[in-house]
């Protein structure tokens, strides 16, 4: 008997369902937050991609000691730069030592 009484009580109680406007308003809020989140993520990704490209490179290459010295020496138009001439001389010296 108790089971049947419970069923009757439940059937006579009004069902509290939200109206259509409340459901649609909740969906709109949810979609609006989702779009805001997506826009924020897209902006952050663009910022992370663009900022490193726009910053000047801090590590500008400095001339080596050989380049600095060769820049101070007078050179004729037909001569090799000092580092290349030194490399050629070291190859020649190696060939001479190998032959000896």
PDB file of C-alpha atoms in Angstrom:
ATOM      1  CA  UNK A   1       0.000   0.000   0.000  1.00  0.00           C
ATOM      2  CA  UNK A   2       2.713   2.468   0.786  1.00  0.00           C
ATOM      3  CA  UNK A   3       4.115   2.147  -2.694  1.00  0.00           C
ATOM      4  CA  UNK A   4       0.803   3.029  -4.309  1.00  0.00           C
ATOM      5  CA  UNK A   5       0.348   5.981  -1.964  1.00  0.00           C
ATOM      6  CA  UNK A   6       3.779   7.332  -2.883  1.00  0.00           C
ATOM      7  CA  UNK A   7       2.984   7.069  -6.568  1.00  0.00           C
ATOM      8  CA  UNK A   8      -0.289   8.959  -6.066  1.00  0.00           C
ATOM      9  CA  UNK A   9       1.423  11.712  -4.071  1.00  0.00           C
ATOM     10  CA  UNK A  10       4.084  12.118  -6.732  1.00  0.00           C
ATOM     11  CA  UNK A  11       1.514  12.268  -9.487  1.00  0.00           C
ATOM     12  CA  UNK A  12      -0.422  15.008  -7.704  1.00  0.00           C
ATOM     13  CA  UNK A  13       2.630  17.189  -7.022  1.00  0.00           C
ATOM     14  CA  UNK A  14       3.397  19.821  -9.648  1.00  0.00           C
ATOM     15  CA  UNK A  15       6.563  19.200 -11.634  1.00  0.00           C
ATOM     16  CA  UNK A  16       9.073  22.045 -11.381  1.00  0.00           C
ATOM     17  CA  UNK A  17      10.475  22.321 -14.889  1.00  0.00           C
ATOM     18  CA  UNK A  18      12.219  25.440 -16.113  1.00  0.00           C
ATOM     19  CA  UNK A  19      10.471  27.330 -18.844  1.00  0.00           C
ATOM     20  CA  UNK A  20      11.845  27.569 -22.361  1.00  0.00           C
ATOM     21  CA  UNK A  21      13.135  31.111 -21.875  1.00  0.00           C
ATOM     22  CA  UNK A  22      15.249  30.079 -18.902  1.00  0.00           C
ATOM     23  CA  UNK A  23      16.727  27.142 -20.818  1.00  0.00           C
ATOM     24  CA  UNK A  24      17.534  29.315 -23.850  1.00  0.00           C
ATOM     25  CA  UNK A  25      19.055  32.045 -21.654  1.00  0.00           C
ATOM     26  CA  UNK A  26      21.306  29.472 -19.985  1.00  0.00           C
ATOM     27  CA  UNK A  27      22.397  28.114 -23.360  1.00  0.00           C
ATOM     28  CA  UNK A  28      23.141  31.647 -24.607  1.00  0.00           C
ATOM     29  CA  UNK A  29      25.273  32.381 -21.534  1.00  0.00           C
ATOM     30  CA  UNK A  30      27.143  29.116 -21.981  1.00  0.00           C
ATOM     31  CA  UNK A  31      27.793  29.786 -25.695  1.00  0.00           C
ATOM     32  CA  UNK A  32      28.844  33.374 -24.952  1.00  0.00           C
ATOM     33  CA  UNK A  33      31.392  32.201 -22.343  1.00  0.00           C
ATOM     34  CA  UNK A  34      32.639  29.552 -24.736  1.00  0.00           C
ATOM     35  CA  UNK A  35      33.156  32.114 -27.518  1.00  0.00           C
ATOM     36  CA  UNK A  36      34.897  34.486 -25.136  1.00  0.00           C
ATOM     37  CA  UNK A  37      37.230  31.712 -24.018  1.00  0.00           C
ATOM     38  CA  UNK A  38      37.987  30.741 -27.621  1.00  0.00           C
ATOM     39  CA  UNK A  39      38.695  34.368 -28.556  1.00  0.00           C
ATOM     40  CA  UNK A  40      41.007  34.748 -25.560  1.00  0.00           C
ATOM     41  CA  UNK A  41      42.919  31.583 -26.454  1.00  0.00           C
ATOM     42  CA  UNK A  42      43.226  32.684 -30.088  1.00  0.00           C
ATOM     43  CA  UNK A  43      44.514  36.111 -29.036  1.00  0.00           C
ATOM     44  CA  UNK A  44      47.050  34.526 -26.681  1.00  0.00           C
ATOM     45  CA  UNK A  45      48.274  32.181 -29.415  1.00  0.00           C
ATOM     46  CA  UNK A  46      48.669  35.059 -31.863  1.00  0.00           C
ATOM     47  CA  UNK A  47      50.495  37.106 -29.260  1.00  0.00           C
ATOM     48  CA  UNK A  48      52.856  34.235 -28.475  1.00  0.00           C
ATOM     49  CA  UNK A  49      53.543  33.737 -32.179  1.00  0.00           C
ATOM     50  CA  UNK A  50      54.027  37.393 -33.147  1.00  0.00           C
ATOM     51  CA  UNK A  51      55.956  38.822 -30.186  1.00  0.00           C
ATOM     52  CA  UNK A  52      59.135  36.729 -30.660  1.00  0.00           C
ATOM     53  CA  UNK A  53      59.184  37.635 -34.342  1.00  0.00           C
ATOM     54  CA  UNK A  54      58.904  41.357 -33.651  1.00  0.00           C
ATOM     55  CA  UNK A  55      61.579  41.559 -30.957  1.00  0.00           C
ATOM     56  CA  UNK A  56      65.074  42.518 -32.087  1.00  0.00           C
ATOM     57  CA  UNK A  57      67.636  39.785 -31.879  1.00  0.00           C
ATOM     58  CA  UNK A  58      69.801  40.447 -28.831  1.00  0.00           C
ATOM     59  CA  UNK A  59      72.684  38.235 -29.908  1.00  0.00           C
ATOM     60  CA  UNK A  60      74.208  40.210 -32.757  1.00  0.00           C
ATOM     61  CA  UNK A  61      77.272  38.384 -34.043  1.00  0.00           C
ATOM     62  CA  UNK A  62      80.540  40.019 -33.049  1.00  0.00           C
ATOM     63  CA  UNK A  63      83.504  39.826 -35.387  1.00  0.00           C
ATOM     64  CA  UNK A  64      86.127  37.257 -34.493  1.00  0.00           C
ATOM     65  CA  UNK A  65      89.681  38.239 -33.620  1.00  0.00           C
ATOM     66  CA  UNK A  66      90.883  37.201 -37.080  1.00  0.00           C
ATOM     67  CA  UNK A  67      88.212  39.340 -38.745  1.00  0.00           C
ATOM     68  CA  UNK A  68      89.096  42.295 -36.534  1.00  0.00           C
ATOM     69  CA  UNK A  69      92.799  41.986 -37.322  1.00  0.00           C
ATOM     70  CA  UNK A  70      92.232  41.486 -41.043  1.00  0.00           C
ATOM     71  CA  UNK A  71      90.036  44.595 -41.120  1.00  0.00           C
ATOM     72  CA  UNK A  72      92.949  46.685 -39.797  1.00  0.00           C
ATOM     73  CA  UNK A  73      95.489  45.361 -42.331  1.00  0.00           C
ATOM     74  CA  UNK A  74      95.728  46.989 -45.736  1.00  0.00           C
ATOM     75  CA  UNK A  75      94.850  44.597 -48.530  1.00  0.00           C
ATOM     76  CA  UNK A  76      95.029  44.748 -52.278  1.00  0.00           C
ATOM     77  CA  UNK A  77      91.997  43.772 -54.373  1.00  0.00           C
ATOM     78  CA  UNK A  78      93.595  40.467 -55.511  1.00  0.00           C
ATOM     79  CA  UNK A  79      94.546  39.228 -52.032  1.00  0.00           C
ATOM     80  CA  UNK A  80      92.461  36.778 -50.061  1.00  0.00           C
ATOM     81  CA  UNK A  81      91.069  37.923 -46.737  1.00  0.00           C
ATOM     82  CA  UNK A  82      93.438  37.229 -43.863  1.00  0.00           C
ATOM     83  CA  UNK A  83      91.533  34.238 -42.418  1.00  0.00           C
ATOM     84  CA  UNK A  84      91.426  32.521 -45.820  1.00  0.00           C
ATOM     85  CA  UNK A  85      95.063  33.312 -46.507  1.00  0.00           C
ATOM     86  CA  UNK A  86      96.011  31.861 -43.119  1.00  0.00           C
ATOM     87  CA  UNK A  87      94.004  28.722 -43.903  1.00  0.00           C
ATOM     88  CA  UNK A  88      95.742  28.383 -47.278  1.00  0.00           C
ATOM     89  CA  UNK A  89      99.136  28.843 -45.598  1.00  0.00           C
ATOM     90  CA  UNK A  90      98.309  26.235 -42.970  1.00  0.00           C
ATOM     91  CA  UNK A  91      97.365  23.764 -45.715  1.00  0.00           C
ATOM     92  CA  UNK A  92     100.625  24.492 -47.526  1.00  0.00           C
ATOM     93  CA  UNK A  93     102.590  24.035 -44.284  1.00  0.00           C
ATOM     94  CA  UNK A  94     100.808  20.736 -43.632  1.00  0.00           C
ATOM     95  CA  UNK A  95     101.682  19.502 -47.133  1.00  0.00           C
ATOM     96  CA  UNK A  96     105.312  20.495 -46.656  1.00  0.00           C
ATOM     97  CA  UNK A  97     105.537  18.721 -43.295  1.00  0.00           C
ATOM     98  CA  UNK A  98     103.854  15.669 -44.754  1.00  0.00           C
ATOM     99  CA  UNK A  99     106.340  15.561 -47.618  1.00  0.00           C
ATOM    100  CA  UNK A 100     109.304  15.868 -45.231  1.00  0.00           C
TER     101      UNK A 100
END
